[in-house]
mmCIF file of C-alpha atoms in Angstrom:
data_model
loop_
_atom_site.group_PDB
_atom_site.id
_atom_site.type_symbol
_atom_site.label_atom_id
_atom_site.label_comp_id
_atom_site.label_asym_id
_atom_site.label_seq_id
_atom_site.Cartn_x
_atom_site.Cartn_y
_atom_site.Cartn_z
ATOM 1 C CA MET A 1 0.000 0.000 0.000
ATOM 2 C CA ALA A 2 1.054 3.568 -0.535
ATOM 3 C CA GLU A 3 2.772 5.305 2.293
ATOM 4 C CA SER A 4 0.524 8.298 1.803
ATOM 5 C CA ASP A 5 -2.426 6.124 2.783
ATOM 6 C CA GLY A 6 -0.810 5.600 6.177
ATOM 7 C CA GLN A 7 -0.793 1.794 5.697
ATOM 8 C CA GLU A 8 2.934 1.155 5.290
ATOM 9 C CA ARG A 9 4.262 -0.748 8.300
ATOM 10 C CA THR A 10 7.081 1.645 9.075
ATOM 11 C CA GLU A 11 6.712 2.014 12.856
ATOM 12 C CA ASP A 12 8.482 -0.213 15.377
ATOM 13 C CA ALA A 13 6.201 -2.319 17.526
ATOM 14 C CA THR A 14 5.065 -0.678 20.742
ATOM 15 C CA PRO A 15 5.626 -2.386 24.121
ATOM 16 C CA ARG A 16 1.939 -3.288 24.194
ATOM 17 C CA ARG A 17 2.129 -4.883 20.738
ATOM 18 C CA LEU A 18 5.198 -6.867 21.807
ATOM 19 C CA GLN A 19 3.417 -8.041 24.954
ATOM 20 C CA GLN A 20 0.344 -9.106 22.992
ATOM 21 C CA ALA A 21 2.543 -11.003 20.534
ATOM 22 C CA ARG A 22 4.314 -12.775 23.390
ATOM 23 C CA GLU A 23 0.960 -13.770 24.897
ATOM 24 C CA LYS A 24 0.098 -15.334 21.535
ATOM 25 C CA GLY A 25 3.414 -17.181 21.428
ATOM 26 C CA GLN A 26 4.876 -14.947 18.734
ATOM 27 C CA VAL A 27 8.488 -14.560 19.820
ATOM 28 C CA ALA A 28 11.790 -14.701 17.973
ATOM 29 C CA ARG A 29 13.177 -18.246 17.884
ATOM 30 C CA SER A 30 16.336 -19.744 16.394
ATOM 31 C CA LYS A 31 16.008 -23.425 15.537
ATOM 32 C CA GLU A 32 19.650 -23.426 14.559
ATOM 33 C CA LEU A 33 20.687 -22.387 18.071
ATOM 34 C CA ALA A 34 18.663 -25.207 19.611
ATOM 35 C CA SER A 35 19.991 -27.898 17.269
ATOM 36 C CA VAL A 36 23.618 -26.773 17.382
ATOM 37 C CA SER A 37 23.479 -26.502 21.178
ATOM 38 C CA VAL A 38 22.401 -30.135 21.386
ATOM 39 C CA LEU A 39 25.126 -31.209 18.932
ATOM 40 C CA VAL A 40 27.968 -29.337 20.633
ATOM 41 C CA ILE A 41 26.953 -30.148 24.217
ATOM 42 C CA GLY A 42 26.181 -33.728 23.213
ATOM 43 C CA ALA A 43 29.665 -34.126 21.734
ATOM 44 C CA VAL A 44 31.261 -32.655 24.878
ATOM 45 C CA SER A 45 29.189 -34.913 27.168
ATOM 46 C CA LEU A 46 30.195 -37.963 25.113
ATOM 47 C CA MET A 47 33.834 -36.952 25.462
ATOM 48 C CA TRP A 48 33.392 -36.717 29.244
ATOM 49 C CA PHE A 49 31.226 -39.797 29.852
ATOM 50 C CA GLY A 50 31.630 -41.703 26.616
ATOM 51 C CA GLU A 51 34.535 -43.792 27.894
ATOM 52 C CA SER A 52 32.534 -45.177 30.804
ATOM 53 C CA LEU A 53 29.593 -45.784 28.478
ATOM 54 C CA ALA A 54 31.803 -47.563 25.936
ATOM 55 C CA LYS A 55 33.381 -49.722 28.638
ATOM 56 C CA ALA A 56 29.947 -50.660 29.947
ATOM 57 C CA LEU A 57 28.824 -51.599 26.444
ATOM 58 C CA TYR A 58 32.022 -53.601 25.891
ATOM 59 C CA ALA A 59 31.487 -55.487 29.142
ATOM 60 C CA LEU A 60 27.850 -56.117 28.244
ATOM 61 C CA MET A 61 28.656 -57.491 24.791
ATOM 62 C CA THR A 62 31.537 -59.599 26.162
ATOM 63 C CA ARG A 63 29.291 -61.128 28.794
ATOM 64 C CA LEU A 64 26.390 -61.807 26.442
ATOM 65 C CA PHE A 65 28.642 -63.470 23.852
ATOM 66 C CA SER A 66 30.212 -65.737 26.466
ATOM 67 C CA LEU A 67 27.029 -67.379 27.748
ATOM 68 C CA ASN A 68 27.200 -71.124 28.324
ATOM 69 C CA ARG A 69 24.467 -73.639 27.550
ATOM 70 C CA GLU A 70 23.095 -73.686 31.093
ATOM 71 C CA GLU A 71 22.750 -69.879 31.190
ATOM 72 C CA ILE A 72 21.077 -69.745 27.784
ATOM 73 C CA PHE A 73 18.321 -72.214 28.693
ATOM 74 C CA ASP A 74 17.836 -70.938 32.258
ATOM 75 C CA LEU A 75 15.632 -67.852 31.894
ATOM 76 C CA THR A 76 16.164 -66.794 35.495
ATOM 77 C CA LYS A 77 19.962 -66.742 35.168
ATOM 78 C CA LEU A 78 19.717 -65.113 31.756
ATOM 79 C CA PHE A 79 17.513 -62.339 33.158
ATOM 80 C CA ASP A 80 19.882 -61.794 36.103
ATOM 81 C CA ILE A 81 22.890 -61.536 33.772
ATOM 82 C CA LEU A 82 21.093 -59.122 31.446
ATOM 83 C CA SER A 83 19.784 -56.880 34.241
ATOM 84 C CA GLY A 84 23.187 -56.799 35.935
ATOM 85 C CA SER A 85 24.929 -55.882 32.696
ATOM 86 C CA LEU A 86 22.382 -53.179 31.818
ATOM 87 C CA ALA A 87 22.663 -51.589 35.285
ATOM 88 C CA SER A 88 26.171 -50.396 34.464
ATOM 89 C CA LEU A 89 24.775 -48.547 31.427
ATOM 90 C CA ILE A 90 22.079 -46.628 33.286
ATOM 91 C CA LEU A 91 24.188 -43.991 35.061
ATOM 92 C CA PRO A 92 26.304 -42.727 32.107
ATOM 93 C CA THR A 93 23.318 -42.896 29.756
ATOM 94 C CA LEU A 94 21.119 -40.975 32.221
ATOM 95 C CA ILE A 95 23.780 -38.294 32.734
ATOM 96 C CA ILE A 96 24.180 -37.781 28.980
ATOM 97 C CA LEU A 97 20.400 -37.597 28.445
ATOM 98 C CA ILE A 98 20.000 -35.026 31.237
ATOM 99 C CA ILE A 99 22.776 -32.893 29.766
ATOM 100 C CA LEU A 100 21.164 -33.104 26.317
ATOM 101 C CA PHE A 101 17.785 -32.106 27.764
ATOM 102 C CA ILE A 102 19.291 -29.059 29.492
ATOM 103 C CA ALA A 103 21.142 -28.092 26.304
ATOM 104 C CA ALA A 104 17.959 -28.395 24.233
ATOM 105 C CA PHE A 105 15.983 -26.322 26.743
ATOM 106 C CA ILE A 106 18.581 -23.552 26.982
ATOM 107 C CA GLY A 107 19.023 -23.509 23.205
ATOM 108 C CA SER A 108 15.271 -23.178 22.697
ATOM 109 C CA ILE A 109 14.858 -20.221 25.061
ATOM 110 C CA GLY A 110 18.190 -18.601 24.182
ATOM 111 C CA VAL A 111 16.368 -16.271 21.785
ATOM 112 C CA GLY A 112 12.949 -15.044 22.862
ATOM 113 C CA GLY A 113 13.038 -16.389 26.402
ATOM 114 C CA ILE A 114 10.382 -18.592 27.975
ATOM 115 C CA SER A 115 6.940 -18.160 26.454
ATOM 116 C CA VAL A 116 3.964 -20.379 27.256
ATOM 117 C CA SER A 117 0.872 -19.756 25.154
ATOM 118 C CA ALA A 118 -2.213 -21.935 24.680
ATOM 119 C CA GLU A 119 -3.127 -19.950 21.587
ATOM 120 C CA ALA A 120 0.119 -20.894 19.878
ATOM 121 C CA ALA A 121 -0.746 -24.586 20.353
ATOM 122 C CA ARG A 122 -4.136 -24.308 18.666
ATOM 123 C CA PRO A 123 -4.412 -25.618 15.104
ATOM 124 C CA LYS A 124 -4.498 -22.890 12.480
ATOM 125 C CA PHE A 125 -6.580 -23.817 9.457
ATOM 126 C CA SER A 126 -5.134 -20.859 7.546
ATOM 127 C CA LYS A 127 -1.912 -22.845 7.208
ATOM 128 C CA MET A 128 -3.831 -25.450 5.194
ATOM 129 C CA ASN A 129 -4.601 -22.893 2.493
ATOM 130 C CA PRO A 130 -2.651 -23.897 -0.672
ATOM 131 C CA LEU A 131 -2.208 -20.267 -1.699
ATOM 132 C CA SER A 132 -0.714 -19.417 1.665
ATOM 133 C CA GLY A 133 1.548 -22.443 1.347
ATOM 134 C CA LEU A 134 2.804 -21.320 -2.057
ATOM 135 C CA LYS A 135 3.425 -17.844 -0.678
ATOM 136 C CA ARG A 136 5.491 -19.297 2.158
ATOM 137 C CA MET A 137 7.408 -21.510 -0.273
ATOM 138 C CA PHE A 138 8.610 -18.519 -2.260
ATOM 139 C CA GLY A 139 8.828 -16.052 0.623
ATOM 140 C CA LEU A 140 11.890 -14.554 2.255
ATOM 141 C CA GLN A 141 11.864 -17.152 5.036
ATOM 142 C CA SER A 142 12.068 -20.015 2.534
ATOM 143 C CA TRP A 143 14.988 -18.444 0.686
ATOM 144 C CA VAL A 144 16.836 -17.874 3.946
ATOM 145 C CA GLU A 145 16.205 -21.486 5.001
ATOM 146 C CA LEU A 146 17.528 -22.674 1.625
ATOM 147 C CA LEU A 147 20.683 -20.590 1.996
ATOM 148 C CA LYS A 148 21.189 -21.873 5.544
ATOM 149 C CA SER A 149 20.828 -25.473 4.351
ATOM 150 C CA ILE A 150 23.378 -24.930 1.574
ATOM 151 C CA LEU A 151 25.730 -23.265 4.048
ATOM 152 C CA LYS A 152 25.362 -26.124 6.541
ATOM 153 C CA VAL A 153 26.081 -28.763 3.902
ATOM 154 C CA ALA A 154 29.100 -26.794 2.705
ATOM 155 C CA LEU A 155 30.423 -26.351 6.229
ATOM 156 C CA VAL A 156 29.944 -29.978 7.236
ATOM 157 C CA ALA A 157 31.468 -31.280 4.011
ATOM 158 C CA GLY A 158 34.361 -28.833 4.093
ATOM 159 C CA VAL A 159 35.243 -29.365 7.746
ATOM 160 C CA ALA A 160 34.839 -33.157 7.426
ATOM 161 C CA PHE A 161 37.167 -33.256 4.404
ATOM 162 C CA TYR A 162 39.707 -31.085 6.210
ATOM 163 C CA LEU A 163 39.605 -33.270 9.336
ATOM 164 C CA ILE A 164 39.876 -36.519 7.431
ATOM 165 C CA HIS A 165 42.771 -35.186 5.386
ATOM 166 C CA GLY A 166 44.528 -33.937 8.499
ATOM 167 C CA SER A 167 43.963 -37.177 10.438
ATOM 168 C CA LYS A 168 45.124 -39.669 7.833
ATOM 169 C CA ALA A 169 48.025 -40.774 10.001
ATOM 170 C CA ASP A 170 45.731 -41.530 12.965
ATOM 171 C CA LEU A 171 43.239 -43.338 10.739
ATOM 172 C CA PHE A 172 45.966 -45.546 9.229
ATOM 173 C CA GLN A 173 47.271 -46.244 12.720
ATOM 174 C CA LEU A 174 43.967 -47.891 13.670
ATOM 175 C CA SER A 175 44.816 -50.965 11.553
ATOM 176 C CA GLN A 176 47.999 -51.463 13.521
ATOM 177 C CA ASP A 177 46.485 -51.005 16.996
ATOM 178 C CA THR A 178 45.518 -54.056 19.005
ATOM 179 C CA PHE A 179 41.952 -54.851 20.043
ATOM 180 C CA PRO A 180 40.202 -53.212 21.909
ATOM 181 C CA GLN A 181 42.551 -50.192 21.991
ATOM 182 C CA ASN A 182 41.850 -49.528 18.333
ATOM 183 C CA ILE A 183 38.099 -49.301 19.113
ATOM 184 C CA PHE A 184 38.628 -46.663 21.805
ATOM 185 C CA HIS A 185 41.101 -44.816 19.598
ATOM 186 C CA ALA A 186 38.547 -44.755 16.776
ATOM 187 C CA LEU A 187 35.897 -43.449 19.172
ATOM 188 C CA ASP A 188 38.208 -40.642 20.295
ATOM 189 C CA ILE A 189 38.817 -39.624 16.688
ATOM 190 C CA LEU A 190 35.093 -39.810 15.913
ATOM 191 C CA LEU A 191 34.151 -37.640 18.914
ATOM 192 C CA ASP A 192 36.757 -35.044 17.922
ATOM 193 C CA PHE A 193 35.292 -34.976 14.433
ATOM 194 C CA ILE A 194 31.731 -34.597 15.751
ATOM 195 C CA LEU A 195 32.711 -31.775 18.113
ATOM 196 C CA LEU A 196 34.641 -29.800 15.489
ATOM 197 C CA ILE A 197 31.973 -30.258 12.811
ATOM 198 C CA SER A 198 29.272 -29.191 15.306
ATOM 199 C CA CYS A 199 31.280 -26.125 16.292
ATOM 200 C CA SER A 200 31.575 -25.157 12.633
ATOM 201 C CA LEU A 201 27.793 -24.809 12.566
ATOM 202 C CA LEU A 202 28.076 -21.937 15.050
ATOM 203 C CA ILE A 203 28.684 -19.796 11.960
ATOM 204 C CA VAL A 204 25.135 -20.591 10.851
ATOM 205 C CA VAL A 205 23.861 -19.748 14.345
ATOM 206 C CA ALA A 206 25.680 -16.396 14.254
ATOM 207 C CA ILE A 207 23.834 -15.589 11.026
ATOM 208 C CA ASP A 208 20.463 -17.011 12.031
ATOM 209 C CA ILE A 209 20.018 -15.261 15.408
ATOM 210 C CA PRO A 210 20.237 -11.656 14.096
ATOM 211 C CA PHE A 211 18.023 -12.605 11.146
ATOM 212 C CA GLN A 212 15.323 -14.130 13.373
ATOM 213 C CA ILE A 213 15.344 -11.089 15.667
ATOM 214 C CA TRP A 214 15.132 -8.738 12.675
ATOM 215 C CA GLN A 215 12.386 -10.781 11.022
ATOM 216 C CA HIS A 216 10.332 -10.926 14.227
ATOM 217 C CA ALA A 217 10.615 -7.151 14.686
ATOM 218 C CA ASN A 218 9.734 -6.615 11.023
ATOM 219 C CA GLN A 219 6.651 -8.836 11.255
ATOM 220 C CA LEU A 220 5.375 -6.871 14.260
ATOM 221 C CA LYS A 221 5.880 -3.443 12.706
ATOM 222 C CA MET A 222 2.815 -1.216 12.771
ATOM 223 C CA THR A 223 1.258 1.425 10.588
ATOM 224 C CA LYS A 224 1.037 4.990 11.833
ATOM 225 C CA GLN A 225 -2.727 4.554 12.179
ATOM 226 C CA GLU A 226 -2.296 1.434 14.330
ATOM 227 C CA VAL A 227 0.057 3.344 16.619
ATOM 228 C CA LYS A 228 -2.478 6.165 16.933
ATOM 229 C CA ASP A 229 -5.342 3.733 17.597
ATOM 230 C CA GLU A 230 -3.330 1.915 20.242
ATOM 231 C CA HIS A 231 -2.407 5.197 21.891
ATOM 232 C CA LYS A 232 -6.092 6.121 22.011
ATOM 233 C CA GLU A 233 -6.999 2.739 23.488
ATOM 234 C CA THR A 234 -4.211 2.933 26.028
ATOM 235 C CA GLU A 235 -4.642 6.526 27.064
ATOM 236 C CA GLY A 236 -8.378 6.589 26.435
ATOM 237 C CA ARG A 237 -10.327 8.199 23.624
ATOM 238 C CA PRO A 238 -10.870 11.944 24.172
ATOM 239 C CA GLU A 239 -14.644 11.619 24.367
ATOM 240 C CA VAL A 240 -14.399 8.732 26.844
ATOM 241 C CA LYS A 241 -11.832 10.569 28.957
ATOM 242 C CA GLY A 242 -14.062 13.653 28.938
ATOM 243 C CA ARG A 243 -17.025 11.578 30.045
ATOM 244 C CA ILE A 244 -14.964 9.965 32.818
ATOM 245 C CA ARG A 245 -13.745 13.353 34.031
ATOM 246 C CA MET A 246 -17.310 14.667 34.041
ATOM 247 C CA LEU A 247 -18.522 11.679 36.073
ATOM 248 C CA GLN A 248 -15.607 12.105 38.475
ATOM 249 C CA ARG A 249 -16.445 15.768 38.929
ATOM 250 C CA GLU A 250 -20.099 14.932 39.549
ATOM 251 C CA ALA A 251 -19.163 12.272 42.093
ATOM 252 C CA ALA A 252 -16.772 14.695 43.807
ATOM 253 C CA GLN A 253 -19.458 17.359 43.896
ATOM 254 C CA ARG A 254 -21.943 14.930 45.420
ATOM 255 C CA ARG A 255 -19.449 13.993 48.116
ATOM 256 C CA MET A 256 -18.671 17.650 48.685
ATOM 257 C CA MET A 257 -22.357 18.581 48.942
ATOM 258 C CA SER A 258 -22.870 15.837 51.506
ATOM 259 C CA GLU A 259 -20.331 17.639 53.709
ATOM 260 C CA VAL A 260 -22.054 21.027 53.515
ATOM 261 C CA PRO A 261 -24.541 20.205 56.327
ATOM 262 C CA GLN A 262 -21.531 19.720 58.645
ATOM 263 C CA ALA A 263 -20.329 23.295 58.018
ATOM 264 C CA ASP A 264 -20.659 26.108 60.557
ATOM 265 C CA VAL A 265 -20.688 28.959 58.063
ATOM 266 C CA ILE A 266 -20.743 29.652 54.321
ATOM 267 C CA VAL A 267 -18.479 32.545 53.283
ATOM 268 C CA THR A 268 -19.553 34.015 49.963
ATOM 269 C CA ASN A 269 -18.791 36.517 47.314
ATOM 270 C CA PRO A 270 -22.526 36.836 46.772
ATOM 271 C CA ASP A 271 -22.560 36.227 43.025
ATOM 272 C CA HIS A 272 -19.668 33.864 42.242
ATOM 273 C CA PHE A 273 -17.860 32.211 45.207
ATOM 274 C CA SER A 274 -19.030 30.049 48.112
ATOM 275 C CA VAL A 275 -16.774 28.398 50.705
ATOM 276 C CA ALA A 276 -18.128 26.171 53.494
ATOM 277 C CA LEU A 277 -16.108 26.187 56.724
ATOM 278 C CA ARG A 278 -16.273 23.728 59.590
ATOM 279 C CA TYR A 279 -14.764 24.253 62.996
ATOM 280 C CA LYS A 280 -15.258 21.697 65.735
ATOM 281 C CA GLN A 281 -13.327 22.739 68.808
ATOM 282 C CA ASN A 282 -12.851 19.163 70.037
ATOM 283 C CA THR A 283 -11.553 17.701 66.757
ATOM 284 C CA ASP A 284 -10.319 20.510 64.485
ATOM 285 C CA LYS A 285 -7.113 22.369 65.253
ATOM 286 C CA ALA A 286 -8.152 25.087 62.843
ATOM 287 C CA PRO A 287 -11.172 25.789 60.592
ATOM 288 C CA VAL A 288 -11.429 23.342 57.670
ATOM 289 C CA VAL A 289 -12.804 23.937 54.176
ATOM 290 C CA VAL A 290 -15.407 21.189 53.538
ATOM 291 C CA ALA A 291 -16.861 22.567 50.288
ATOM 292 C CA LYS A 292 -16.163 25.297 47.773
ATOM 293 C CA GLY A 293 -17.286 26.301 44.325
ATOM 294 C CA ILE A 294 -17.975 29.030 41.835
ATOM 295 C CA ASP A 295 -21.054 30.039 39.859
ATOM 296 C CA HIS A 296 -23.450 27.071 39.639
ATOM 297 C CA VAL A 297 -21.663 25.059 42.342
ATOM 298 C CA ALA A 298 -21.529 28.107 44.601
ATOM 299 C CA LEU A 299 -25.278 28.547 44.160
ATOM 300 C CA LYS A 300 -25.876 24.880 44.973
ATOM 301 C CA ILE A 301 -23.783 25.172 48.162
ATOM 302 C CA ARG A 302 -25.904 28.119 49.286
ATOM 303 C CA GLU A 303 -29.113 26.181 48.548
ATOM 304 C CA VAL A 304 -27.980 23.246 50.666
ATOM 305 C CA ALA A 305 -26.892 25.631 53.424
ATOM 306 C CA ARG A 306 -30.320 27.242 53.502
ATOM 307 C CA GLU A 307 -32.014 23.850 53.692
ATOM 308 C CA HIS A 308 -29.946 23.018 56.782
ATOM 309 C CA GLN A 309 -30.155 26.513 58.272
ATOM 310 C CA ILE A 310 -26.437 27.227 58.029
ATOM 311 C CA ASP A 311 -25.480 30.905 58.202
ATOM 312 C CA ILE A 312 -24.327 32.492 54.933
ATOM 313 C CA VAL A 313 -21.931 35.400 55.445
ATOM 314 C CA PRO A 314 -21.033 37.683 52.492
ATOM 315 C CA ALA A 315 -17.315 38.494 52.678
ATOM 316 C CA PRO A 316 -16.011 38.777 49.076
ATOM 317 C CA PRO A 317 -12.256 39.256 49.751
ATOM 318 C CA LEU A 318 -12.183 36.410 52.284
ATOM 319 C CA ALA A 319 -14.276 34.100 50.064
ATOM 320 C CA ARG A 320 -11.929 34.597 47.127
ATOM 321 C CA ALA A 321 -8.847 34.105 49.297
ATOM 322 C CA LEU A 322 -10.233 30.902 50.840
ATOM 323 C CA TYR A 323 -11.233 29.515 47.436
ATOM 324 C CA HIS A 324 -7.822 30.061 45.832
ATOM 325 C CA THR A 325 -5.534 29.129 48.742
ATOM 326 C CA THR A 326 -7.212 26.119 50.364
ATOM 327 C CA GLU A 327 -8.117 22.653 49.080
ATOM 328 C CA LEU A 328 -11.014 20.553 50.290
ATOM 329 C CA GLU A 329 -10.588 18.961 53.729
ATOM 330 C CA GLN A 330 -7.603 21.217 54.416
ATOM 331 C CA GLU A 331 -7.133 23.659 57.251
ATOM 332 C CA ILE A 332 -7.135 27.308 56.312
ATOM 333 C CA PRO A 333 -3.734 29.052 55.926
ATOM 334 C CA ASP A 334 -2.264 30.913 58.873
ATOM 335 C CA GLY A 335 -2.670 34.244 57.129
ATOM 336 C CA LEU A 336 -6.481 33.926 57.141
ATOM 337 C CA PHE A 337 -6.881 32.904 60.789
ATOM 338 C CA VAL A 338 -7.808 36.371 61.995
ATOM 339 C CA ALA A 339 -10.363 37.030 59.263
ATOM 340 C CA VAL A 340 -12.002 33.618 59.667
ATOM 341 C CA ALA A 341 -12.017 34.025 63.449
ATOM 342 C CA GLN A 342 -13.963 37.287 62.982
ATOM 343 C CA VAL A 343 -16.522 35.484 60.795
ATOM 344 C CA LEU A 344 -16.903 32.586 63.259
ATOM 345 C CA ALA A 345 -17.278 35.038 66.162
ATOM 346 C CA TYR A 346 -19.935 36.893 64.172
ATOM 347 C CA VAL A 347 -21.812 33.611 63.513
ATOM 348 C CA PHE A 348 -21.629 32.679 67.200
ATOM 349 C CA GLN A 349 -22.982 36.111 68.191
ATOM 350 C CA LEU A 350 -25.717 35.794 65.556
ATOM 351 C CA LYS A 351 -26.851 32.483 67.040
ATOM 352 C CA GLN A 352 -26.879 34.038 70.509
ATOM 353 C CA PHE A 353 -28.960 36.905 69.161
ATOM 354 C CA ARG A 354 -31.504 34.481 67.692
ATOM 355 C CA ARG A 355 -31.827 32.596 70.954
ATOM 356 C CA LYS A 356 -31.812 35.463 73.446
ATOM 357 C CA GLY A 357 -32.506 38.575 71.396
ATOM 358 C CA GLY A 358 -30.847 41.902 72.032
ATOM 359 C CA GLN A 359 -28.838 43.996 69.625
ATOM 360 C CA ARG A 360 -28.196 42.300 66.285
ATOM 361 C CA PRO A 361 -24.433 41.847 65.698
ATOM 362 C CA LYS A 362 -22.709 43.269 62.646
ATOM 363 C CA LEU A 363 -19.701 42.009 60.724
ATOM 364 C CA ASN A 364 -17.088 44.683 60.156
ATOM 365 C CA GLU A 365 -15.689 43.647 56.756
ATOM 366 C CA GLU A 366 -13.352 46.642 56.678
ATOM 367 C CA ALA A 367 -11.571 45.330 59.779
ATOM 368 C CA MET A 368 -10.773 41.996 58.066
ATOM 369 C CA THR A 369 -7.104 41.775 57.154
ATOM 370 C CA ILE A 370 -6.243 39.687 54.114
ATOM 371 C CA PRO A 371 -2.500 39.325 53.396
ATOM 372 C CA SER A 372 -1.453 40.888 50.112
ATOM 373 C CA ASP A 373 -0.249 37.557 48.680
ATOM 374 C CA MET A 374 -3.714 36.068 49.299
ATOM 375 C CA GLN A 375 -5.801 38.800 47.746
ATOM 376 C CA TYR A 376 -7.519 37.801 44.505
#
């Protein structure tokens, strides 16, 4: 597709795309690393434990070929001889098999790490499509596999020819060695050949690993549109985020309004600001802002205050200062203590006036001192 259409896969896979691919079992793997690991480690393990294994096999064959007539026709004795001879083979064979298993496991996870996915084990009917099969046959992967096969054959043949040519003297010496030394000598030569030929295949591994990593990254590349869509899904679509923020604001306002009945006074700038203050002498060290708002929210705070008969005190400079300097459920700043104390004293006097009568108190707004850095 044209790049102008935004459909060219030019963007590297995002961490989320990589994680999704891993969950599906799509990770970089090098079959060459796994197979060569088994060959090399297997050759080394045979060099370490092969002598004991060969001696056990030699003893087994010697014993089985020296059976007498009585032992052959006595099944009990024959079974005892066979089980005793096989017991000496168990330990070296088991050690070699365990080493091979560990080598195969490490070689398999050497590229891509451990990945367990049930989805990767499911049958994929798309692979049965003949057209898809033809596409794979002539794809880049097939050409790379062909080149690797040619390289492996060339390496094995070349190294084998070189080793045979360089070991002619040892090979000719085998005919002059006595039995069974010539057998063990031949095994030593064979193991050396296997190890060196297997090590030569590390060249193929060195080519295959970077290619598999590059191919895996290339297969997971994304279009610019896919990156944008994923970003929207991860961060949230603007309309969804807006809706969530609106619901969060509504929930916060409901919680805030539920605290208004606990307030002792509502300080207002009559048209725009409302701040609800609570001061409980036994629990609060200083007056606390339990609700605040502007415009519609300020009006709602005043409505709730009237329903619960909470005094509303107009004090525009103080209301603006409280609104801008204090968060919900926070104590008021030190600079506003005096002004708030005047309002609370006025409210207390107003309640006394309502209960006992007398001269109605007045709030002297001009006497309120608001620090210059808190004036809004």
